[in-house]
Coordinates of C-alpha atoms in Angstrom, one line a residue:
Chain A
M1 CA -91.3 37.5 2.0
A2 CA -88.5 38.7 4.3
I3 CA -89.1 41.8 6.4
A4 CA -86.2 43.5 4.8
E5 CA -87.6 42.7 1.3
M6 CA -91.0 44.0 2.3
A7 CA -89.6 47.2 3.6
G8 CA -87.6 47.6 0.4
R9 CA -90.8 47.2 -1.7
E10 CA -92.7 49.7 0.4
K11 CA -89.9 52.2 -0.1
L12 CA -90.1 51.5 -3.8
L13 CA -93.9 52.0 -3.7
K14 CA -94.0 55.7 -2.7
F15 CA -97.6 56.1 -1.6
L16 CA -99.0 59.6 -2.3
D17 CA -101.6 61.4 -0.3
K18 CA -103.1 63.3 -3.2
S19 CA -103.4 63.0 -6.9
I20 CA -100.9 64.8 -9.2
A21 CA -101.4 66.3 -12.6
A22 CA -100.9 63.8 -15.4
D23 CA -100.4 64.4 -19.1
A24 CA -102.4 61.3 -20.0
T25 CA -104.6 58.9 -18.0
T26 CA -105.5 55.3 -18.8
D27 CA -108.3 53.5 -17.0
I28 CA -107.8 49.7 -16.9
I29 CA -110.0 49.1 -13.8
Y30 CA -111.3 45.5 -13.8
M31 CA -108.6 44.4 -16.3
M32 CA -106.3 41.7 -14.9
C33 CA -102.6 40.8 -15.4
P34 CA -100.8 41.5 -17.7
M35 CA -103.0 44.4 -19.0
H36 CA -101.4 46.8 -16.5
L37 CA -97.9 46.2 -18.0
L38 CA -99.0 46.0 -21.6
T39 CA -101.0 49.2 -21.4
L40 CA -98.2 50.9 -19.6
Q41 CA -95.8 49.9 -22.3
E42 CA -98.1 51.0 -25.1
R43 CA -99.3 54.3 -23.6
I44 CA -95.8 55.5 -22.5
K45 CA -94.7 55.3 -26.1
E46 CA -97.3 58.0 -26.9
L47 CA -95.8 60.4 -24.4
K48 CA -92.9 62.8 -24.6
V49 CA -89.9 62.7 -22.3
G50 CA -90.8 64.4 -19.0
Q51 CA -94.5 63.8 -19.3
V52 CA -96.5 61.8 -16.7
L53 CA -98.9 58.9 -17.3
A54 CA -101.5 58.0 -14.8
I55 CA -102.8 54.4 -14.8
L56 CA -105.9 53.6 -12.9
T57 CA -106.2 49.9 -11.9
D58 CA -107.7 47.7 -9.2
Y59 CA -105.2 44.9 -9.8
D60 CA -103.1 44.4 -6.7
G61 CA -100.2 42.8 -8.6
A62 CA -99.6 46.3 -10.0
L63 CA -98.2 47.4 -6.6
E64 CA -95.2 45.2 -7.3
D65 CA -95.1 45.2 -11.1
I66 CA -95.3 48.9 -12.0
P67 CA -92.4 50.1 -9.8
A68 CA -90.4 47.1 -10.9
W69 CA -91.2 47.9 -14.6
C70 CA -90.1 51.5 -14.1
G71 CA -86.8 50.3 -12.5
K72 CA -86.2 48.0 -15.4
T73 CA -87.0 50.4 -18.2
G74 CA -85.4 53.5 -16.7
N75 CA -88.6 55.5 -16.2
E76 CA -89.5 57.2 -13.0
F77 CA -92.1 55.7 -10.7
V78 CA -93.6 58.9 -9.3
G79 CA -95.9 57.2 -6.8
V80 CA -99.3 55.5 -6.2
L81 CA -102.4 57.0 -4.7
E82 CA -104.8 54.6 -3.0
S83 CA -108.6 55.2 -3.5
P84 CA -111.3 53.0 -2.0
D85 CA -111.7 50.9 -5.1
Y86 CA -108.6 51.4 -7.2
Y87 CA -105.0 52.6 -7.3
S88 CA -103.7 55.5 -9.4
F89 CA -100.1 54.9 -10.5
Y90 CA -98.0 57.8 -11.8
V91 CA -95.1 57.1 -14.2
K92 CA -92.8 59.8 -15.6
K93 CA -91.2 59.1 -19.0
L94 CA -87.5 59.6 -18.7
K95 CA -86.3 58.3 -22.1
E96 CA -87.5 57.4 -25.6
Chain B
M1 CA -140.0 20.0 -53.8
E2 CA -138.4 23.5 -53.4
K3 CA -137.7 24.5 -49.8
I4 CA -138.9 27.9 -48.7
Y5 CA -136.9 29.4 -45.8
L6 CA -138.9 32.1 -44.0
D7 CA -137.2 32.1 -40.7
H8 CA -134.4 34.7 -41.3
V9 CA -134.8 36.0 -37.7
A10 CA -133.6 32.7 -36.4
T11 CA -130.6 32.7 -38.7
N12 CA -129.5 33.4 -42.2
P13 CA -127.6 31.5 -44.9
M14 CA -124.1 32.9 -45.2
H15 CA -123.3 35.4 -48.0
P16 CA -120.8 33.6 -50.4
E17 CA -118.3 36.5 -50.0
A18 CA -118.4 36.2 -46.2
L19 CA -117.7 32.5 -46.5
E20 CA -114.9 33.2 -48.9
A21 CA -113.3 35.6 -46.4
M22 CA -113.3 32.9 -43.7
L23 CA -111.8 30.1 -45.7
P24 CA -108.1 31.0 -45.5
F25 CA -108.3 31.2 -41.7
L26 CA -109.8 27.7 -41.6
K27 CA -107.0 26.4 -43.9
E28 CA -103.5 27.8 -44.5
D29 CA -103.7 31.0 -42.4
F30 CA -104.4 29.2 -39.1
G31 CA -102.1 31.3 -36.9
N32 CA -102.9 32.5 -33.5
P33 CA -103.4 36.3 -33.5
L34 CA -101.2 36.7 -30.5
S35 CA -98.2 34.9 -32.0
L36 CA -95.4 37.3 -33.0
Y37 CA -94.4 35.6 -36.2
P38 CA -96.0 36.3 -39.7
P39 CA -98.9 33.8 -39.6
G40 CA -100.0 35.3 -36.2
A41 CA -99.7 38.8 -37.7
K42 CA -101.9 37.8 -40.6
A43 CA -104.6 36.5 -38.3
K44 CA -104.3 39.7 -36.2
E45 CA -104.6 41.8 -39.3
A46 CA -107.8 40.0 -40.3
I47 CA -109.3 40.7 -36.8
E48 CA -108.4 44.3 -36.9
G49 CA -109.8 44.7 -40.4
A50 CA -113.0 43.1 -39.3
R51 CA -113.1 45.4 -36.3
G52 CA -112.9 48.3 -38.6
S53 CA -115.8 47.0 -40.8
V54 CA -118.1 46.2 -37.9
A55 CA -117.3 49.6 -36.3
S56 CA -118.1 51.4 -39.6
L57 CA -121.4 49.6 -39.9
I58 CA -122.7 51.2 -36.7
N59 CA -120.6 54.4 -36.8
A60 CA -118.4 53.4 -33.8
K61 CA -114.6 53.6 -33.4
P62 CA -112.7 50.4 -34.0
N63 CA -111.5 50.4 -30.3
E64 CA -115.1 50.5 -29.2
I65 CA -115.8 47.0 -30.7
I66 CA -115.3 43.9 -28.6
F67 CA -115.7 40.6 -30.4
T68 CA -117.7 37.9 -28.7
A69 CA -119.1 34.5 -29.7
S70 CA -122.8 35.5 -30.0
G71 CA -125.5 38.1 -29.4
A72 CA -126.4 36.3 -26.2
E73 CA -122.8 36.6 -24.9
S74 CA -122.8 40.3 -25.8
N75 CA -126.0 40.8 -23.9
N76 CA -124.8 38.9 -20.9
F77 CA -121.5 40.8 -21.0
A78 CA -123.2 44.2 -21.2
L79 CA -125.8 43.6 -18.5
R80 CA -123.6 41.8 -16.0
G81 CA -120.3 43.5 -16.8
I82 CA -121.7 47.0 -16.7
A83 CA -124.0 46.5 -13.6
L84 CA -121.1 44.9 -11.6
A85 CA -118.7 47.7 -12.7
L86 CA -121.2 50.3 -11.5
Q87 CA -122.5 48.6 -8.3
N88 CA -120.9 51.0 -6.0
K89 CA -122.9 53.8 -7.5
G90 CA -126.3 52.0 -7.2
K91 CA -127.9 48.6 -7.6
H92 CA -131.0 49.0 -9.7
I93 CA -131.4 48.2 -13.4
I94 CA -134.3 48.7 -15.8
V95 CA -135.2 46.4 -18.7
S96 CA -138.4 45.8 -20.7
K97 CA -140.6 42.7 -20.6
V98 CA -140.0 42.1 -24.3
E99 CA -136.2 41.6 -24.0
H100 CA -134.5 38.4 -25.2
H101 CA -133.9 35.7 -22.6
S102 CA -130.2 36.6 -22.6
I103 CA -131.2 40.0 -21.1
L104 CA -134.0 38.8 -19.0
N105 CA -132.0 35.9 -17.5
S106 CA -129.0 38.2 -16.9
A107 CA -131.4 40.6 -15.1
R108 CA -132.6 37.7 -12.9
F109 CA -129.0 36.7 -12.2
L110 CA -128.3 40.3 -11.1
E111 CA -131.4 40.2 -8.9
K112 CA -130.0 37.1 -7.2
S113 CA -126.7 39.0 -6.7
G114 CA -128.3 41.8 -4.8
F115 CA -129.6 44.1 -7.5
A116 CA -133.1 45.2 -8.0
A117 CA -134.6 45.1 -11.5
T118 CA -137.6 46.8 -13.0
Y119 CA -139.3 45.0 -16.0
L120 CA -141.1 47.7 -18.0
P121 CA -144.4 46.8 -19.7
V122 CA -145.1 47.5 -23.3
D123 CA -148.2 48.6 -25.2
K124 CA -150.2 46.4 -27.5
S125 CA -147.9 47.0 -30.4
G126 CA -144.9 46.1 -28.3
L127 CA -143.6 49.6 -27.7
V128 CA -141.9 50.7 -24.5
D129 CA -143.2 54.1 -23.4
P130 CA -140.3 56.5 -22.8
D131 CA -142.2 58.1 -20.0
S132 CA -142.4 54.7 -18.2
V133 CA -138.6 54.6 -18.3
Q134 CA -138.4 58.1 -16.7
K135 CA -140.8 57.0 -14.0
A136 CA -138.9 53.8 -13.2
I137 CA -135.6 55.6 -12.6
T138 CA -134.5 55.8 -9.0
K139 CA -131.4 57.2 -7.2
E140 CA -130.1 53.6 -7.4
T141 CA -130.5 53.1 -11.1
V142 CA -127.2 52.5 -12.9
L143 CA -128.2 50.7 -16.1
I144 CA -131.1 50.7 -18.6
S145 CA -131.3 48.1 -21.4
I146 CA -134.0 48.1 -24.0
I147 CA -134.2 46.0 -27.1
H148 CA -133.8 47.8 -30.4
A149 CA -136.0 45.5 -32.5
S150 CA -138.0 42.5 -31.3
P151 CA -137.3 39.3 -33.2
E152 CA -140.7 38.0 -32.2
V153 CA -143.0 40.8 -33.2
G154 CA -140.7 42.9 -35.2
T155 CA -141.4 46.2 -33.4
I156 CA -138.6 48.8 -33.4
E157 CA -138.4 50.6 -30.1
P158 CA -137.9 54.4 -29.8
I159 CA -134.2 53.9 -28.7
A160 CA -133.0 57.4 -29.4
E161 CA -135.7 58.9 -27.2
I162 CA -135.1 56.4 -24.3
A163 CA -131.3 57.0 -24.6
K164 CA -131.9 60.7 -24.2
I165 CA -133.7 60.0 -20.9
A166 CA -130.9 57.8 -19.7
K167 CA -128.3 60.4 -20.6
K168 CA -130.3 63.2 -18.9
N169 CA -130.3 61.1 -15.7
N170 CA -126.6 60.1 -16.1
I171 CA -127.5 56.4 -16.4
F172 CA -125.6 54.0 -18.7
F173 CA -127.8 52.8 -21.6
H174 CA -127.5 49.5 -23.6
T175 CA -129.5 48.2 -26.4
D176 CA -129.8 44.7 -27.8
A177 CA -129.6 45.3 -31.5
V178 CA -129.1 41.6 -32.5
A179 CA -132.2 41.6 -34.8
S180 CA -131.6 45.0 -36.2
A181 CA -127.9 45.7 -36.7
G182 CA -127.0 44.9 -40.3
N183 CA -130.6 45.0 -41.4
I184 CA -131.7 48.5 -40.7
P185 CA -129.6 51.6 -40.1
V186 CA -128.0 51.5 -36.7
D187 CA -125.8 54.4 -35.8
V188 CA -124.6 54.4 -32.2
R189 CA -124.0 58.2 -32.2
E190 CA -127.4 59.0 -33.6
L191 CA -129.1 56.6 -31.2
G192 CA -127.0 57.9 -28.3
V193 CA -126.4 54.5 -26.8
D194 CA -123.4 53.6 -24.6
A195 CA -123.4 49.9 -25.5
L196 CA -125.0 47.8 -28.2
S197 CA -125.1 44.0 -28.9
M198 CA -125.0 42.5 -32.3
T199 CA -124.4 39.2 -34.1
A200 CA -123.0 38.3 -37.5
H201 CA -125.5 35.6 -38.5
Q202 CA -128.3 38.1 -38.5
F203 CA -126.8 39.8 -41.5
Y204 CA -125.5 36.9 -43.6
G205 CA -122.3 36.3 -41.6
P206 CA -121.3 33.2 -39.8
K207 CA -122.6 31.9 -36.4
G208 CA -120.1 32.1 -33.6
A209 CA -119.3 35.7 -34.1
G210 CA -120.9 38.6 -32.2
A211 CA -119.8 42.0 -31.0
L212 CA -120.4 44.4 -28.2
Y213 CA -120.1 48.1 -28.9
L214 CA -118.8 49.7 -25.8
K215 CA -118.4 53.5 -25.7
E216 CA -114.7 54.5 -25.3
G217 CA -113.7 54.8 -21.6
T218 CA -116.4 52.5 -20.2
R219 CA -115.5 50.2 -17.4
I220 CA -116.7 46.6 -17.6
V221 CA -116.2 43.5 -15.5
P222 CA -115.1 40.7 -17.9
L223 CA -117.2 37.5 -18.1
I224 CA -114.2 35.5 -19.2
Y225 CA -110.8 36.0 -17.5
G226 CA -107.6 34.8 -19.0
G227 CA -105.4 36.3 -21.7
I228 CA -105.1 39.8 -23.2
Q229 CA -107.4 39.3 -26.1
E230 CA -109.9 42.1 -26.8
G231 CA -107.9 44.5 -24.6
G232 CA -108.1 42.1 -21.6
R233 CA -111.9 42.4 -21.6
R234 CA -112.7 39.0 -23.2
A235 CA -110.1 36.3 -22.9
G236 CA -109.8 33.3 -25.2
T237 CA -108.1 32.7 -28.6
E238 CA -110.2 34.6 -31.1
N239 CA -112.5 32.7 -33.6
V240 CA -110.5 34.2 -36.4
P241 CA -112.5 32.7 -39.3
A242 CA -115.8 33.7 -37.9
I243 CA -114.6 37.3 -37.1
A244 CA -113.2 37.6 -40.6
G245 CA -116.6 36.4 -42.0
M246 CA -118.4 38.9 -39.7
G247 CA -116.2 41.7 -41.0
K248 CA -117.0 40.9 -44.6
A249 CA -120.7 40.5 -43.8
A250 CA -120.7 43.9 -42.1
E251 CA -119.1 45.5 -45.1
L252 CA -121.7 44.0 -47.4
A253 CA -124.6 44.9 -45.1
K254 CA -123.4 48.5 -45.1
R255 CA -123.2 48.5 -48.9
D256 CA -126.5 46.7 -49.6
M257 CA -128.7 47.5 -46.7
G258 CA -131.0 49.9 -48.5
K259 CA -131.5 47.6 -51.4
R260 CA -132.1 44.5 -49.2
S261 CA -134.5 46.4 -46.9
D262 CA -136.6 47.8 -49.7
Y263 CA -136.8 44.4 -51.4
V264 CA -138.0 42.4 -48.3
K265 CA -140.3 45.2 -47.2
T266 CA -142.3 45.0 -50.5
L267 CA -142.7 41.3 -50.1
R268 CA -143.5 41.6 -46.4
D269 CA -146.3 44.1 -47.1
K270 CA -147.8 41.8 -49.7
L271 CA -147.7 38.9 -47.3
I272 CA -149.2 40.9 -44.5
S273 CA -152.1 42.3 -46.5
S274 CA -152.8 38.9 -48.1
V275 CA -152.9 37.0 -44.9
L276 CA -155.1 39.6 -43.2
S277 CA -157.5 39.6 -46.1
K278 CA -157.6 35.9 -47.0
I279 CA -157.9 34.5 -43.4
T280 CA -160.5 35.3 -40.8
N281 CA -159.6 35.8 -37.1
V282 CA -156.0 36.4 -37.7
Y283 CA -154.1 39.4 -36.2
L284 CA -150.8 41.0 -37.0
T285 CA -148.6 41.2 -33.9
G286 CA -146.2 44.0 -33.2
H287 CA -146.3 47.5 -34.6
P288 CA -148.0 47.9 -38.1
E289 CA -145.4 50.3 -39.5
Q290 CA -142.5 50.7 -37.0
R291 CA -141.3 47.1 -37.6
L292 CA -138.3 45.2 -39.1
P293 CA -138.5 45.3 -42.9
G294 CA -138.7 41.5 -43.5
H295 CA -140.8 40.7 -40.5
A296 CA -144.5 39.5 -40.6
S297 CA -145.8 38.0 -37.4
F298 CA -149.4 36.9 -36.6
V299 CA -151.6 35.1 -34.2
V300 CA -154.2 32.8 -35.7
E301 CA -157.3 32.1 -33.6
Y302 CA -158.4 28.5 -32.8
I303 CA -155.1 26.9 -33.8
E304 CA -151.8 26.1 -32.1
G305 CA -148.6 27.5 -33.6
E306 CA -146.9 24.1 -33.6
A307 CA -149.6 22.6 -35.8
M308 CA -149.1 25.4 -38.4
L309 CA -145.4 24.9 -38.3
L310 CA -145.6 21.2 -38.9
L311 CA -148.1 21.5 -41.8
L312 CA -146.1 24.4 -43.4
S313 CA -142.9 22.3 -43.0
A314 CA -144.6 19.4 -44.7
K315 CA -145.1 21.8 -47.7
G316 CA -141.4 22.7 -47.5
I317 CA -142.1 26.1 -45.9
Y318 CA -140.0 26.8 -42.8
V319 CA -141.2 29.4 -40.3
A320 CA -141.2 30.0 -36.6
S321 CA -143.8 30.3 -33.8
G322 CA -142.9 32.8 -31.1
S323 CA -139.3 32.8 -30.1
A324 CA -137.1 29.8 -30.9
C325 CA -136.9 28.7 -27.3
S326 CA -140.6 29.2 -26.7
S327 CA -141.2 27.0 -29.7
K328 CA -139.2 24.2 -28.3
A329 CA -140.7 24.6 -24.8
L330 CA -144.3 24.6 -26.2
K331 CA -145.1 27.6 -24.0
A332 CA -147.1 30.7 -24.9
S333 CA -144.5 33.3 -25.6
P334 CA -144.0 35.7 -22.7
V335 CA -143.4 38.5 -25.2
L336 CA -146.8 38.0 -26.8
L337 CA -148.5 37.8 -23.4
S338 CA -146.8 41.1 -22.4
L339 CA -148.4 42.7 -25.5
G340 CA -151.7 41.9 -23.9
I341 CA -152.5 39.0 -26.3
P342 CA -154.6 36.4 -24.4
S343 CA -152.9 33.1 -23.8
H344 CA -155.2 31.1 -26.1
L345 CA -154.4 33.5 -29.0
A346 CA -150.7 33.6 -28.2
Q347 CA -150.7 29.8 -28.7
G348 CA -151.5 30.5 -32.4
S349 CA -148.4 32.5 -33.1
V350 CA -146.6 32.3 -36.4
V351 CA -143.6 34.4 -37.5
F352 CA -142.5 34.7 -41.2
T353 CA -139.2 36.5 -41.6
L354 CA -137.9 37.2 -45.1
G355 CA -134.4 37.6 -46.4
E356 CA -132.5 38.8 -49.5
G357 CA -132.9 35.4 -51.0
T358 CA -136.6 35.2 -50.6
K359 CA -138.4 35.1 -54.0
E360 CA -141.7 36.7 -54.9
Q361 CA -143.1 33.3 -56.1
E362 CA -142.2 31.8 -52.7
I363 CA -144.4 34.4 -51.0
D364 CA -147.1 33.8 -53.6
F365 CA -147.0 30.1 -52.9
L366 CA -147.2 30.8 -49.1
I367 CA -150.2 33.1 -49.7
E368 CA -151.9 30.3 -51.6
T369 CA -151.0 27.5 -49.2
F370 CA -151.3 29.1 -45.8
P371 CA -155.1 29.8 -45.9
Q372 CA -155.6 26.1 -47.0
I373 CA -153.6 24.9 -44.0
I374 CA -155.5 27.2 -41.6
S375 CA -158.9 25.9 -43.0
R376 CA -157.8 22.3 -42.6
L377 CA -156.5 22.9 -39.0
R378 CA -159.7 24.7 -38.0
E379 CA -161.8 21.8 -39.3
I380 CA -160.1 19.5 -36.9
S381 CA -159.5 22.0 -34.1
P382 CA -161.1 21.2 -30.8
Y383 CA -161.2 25.0 -30.2
S384 CA -163.1 25.8 -33.4
K385 CA -166.2 26.8 -31.3
G386 CA -164.1 29.1 -29.2
W387 CA -162.4 29.1 -25.8
E388 CA -163.5 29.1 -22.2
G389 CA -162.0 29.2 -18.8
T390 CA -159.1 31.4 -19.9
E391 CA -159.1 33.7 -16.8
D392 CA -156.4 31.7 -15.0
G393 CA -154.4 31.4 -18.2
T394 CA -155.5 27.9 -19.1
C395 CA -157.4 27.2 -22.3
T396 CA -160.2 24.8 -22.7
A397 CA -162.4 24.2 -25.8
K398 CA -165.9 25.5 -25.7
K399 CA -168.4 22.6 -25.8

């Protein structure tokens, strides 16, 4: 991967230094690809515009996929918090 | 000659309605549940319907049911999947000595993977003492698994009491309910269990369909990685016909459980009292009252279980001796030995398990035939004068 591309991805990632309040949390730790995207797609439907969904996962591919999914679907990728065993991704619903 | 099947704990004939529920999915409705077109949707609908029926049988929520291929898979999945998911919290598990091999061997696998395991003893009726569970708990304990009902001796364990101890200590609790679910009331909320294994062929469903109840929100490491089936927790195209059959069998079990249970219990009690009164030196194994309704298990002195099985089979009566695998391996059952039954007696194990199709005249025929078989075998038994040299576990005939 080109350095410029990596830098771009890191910028997209937005690492957080503390957790933020979420309106719903879904725990898919130990679930592999593509459960992070399927769950995200399903759970976001249940939220209202402006609400935040937290997804807990230990799947590394989510670092690339979740921000990209947000970009593609027009939702906001709020950021990701790294814990020793898993990541917490925060996604804000921007449209129905 | 009429055949008399009295090995319902090994497996059961399918209920005709369960078979009927499977047939469309073996024929015209063969779609893959993940396919987006109508045949796929039909298969998916069958799976979700069955999930609802299985959940209802044990008072769980449908999303708490994961379909597997067998009770053994459910047990492996629970033990290994939960222990691995919790290993950062601690690396000690507790099981009993009367568990099925799918639990015991999973525990041994975990021991090889760096966990410590405690194997709890049982009393002479096969009961686990809840106090012994409390005493075995350490700071490292993350998982306790105790069998609900023993397929070998029929004893029903005090699961609700043990689950309370687990909960009080914030430890995950699983029970192997393969022999009990569908045969006696099993309510995951009343029992207070976090996970429970079951299988369809124990309640007149097909082989090849099992389920694991997993309390909502539980993390588990999958045994099988791949697709998104069962919420990404158990990959592989679903066995749609078997799952549909399991759903129907669960529905029927819920409806008919009381009737089935009362029926086999009456016959079982008749069988137990007749065997104990008509044959000398025969002992009931397991708990006298707290036992599966259709389960009558004995050890018969001076005779080997295999000999009884063969002569009964020659009369058209099919029964078991010890566990199915112990039977094949010609070994004294570790479960019987853990009840404190001496090895020479454990060799003479015979297990009769009754089902809804068992007729009273079949039990009468058994009651008439079995004592004759025992007399014949004792006449030719090299052990008829007794045993000696059993201290090291080997048995020799008294001269």
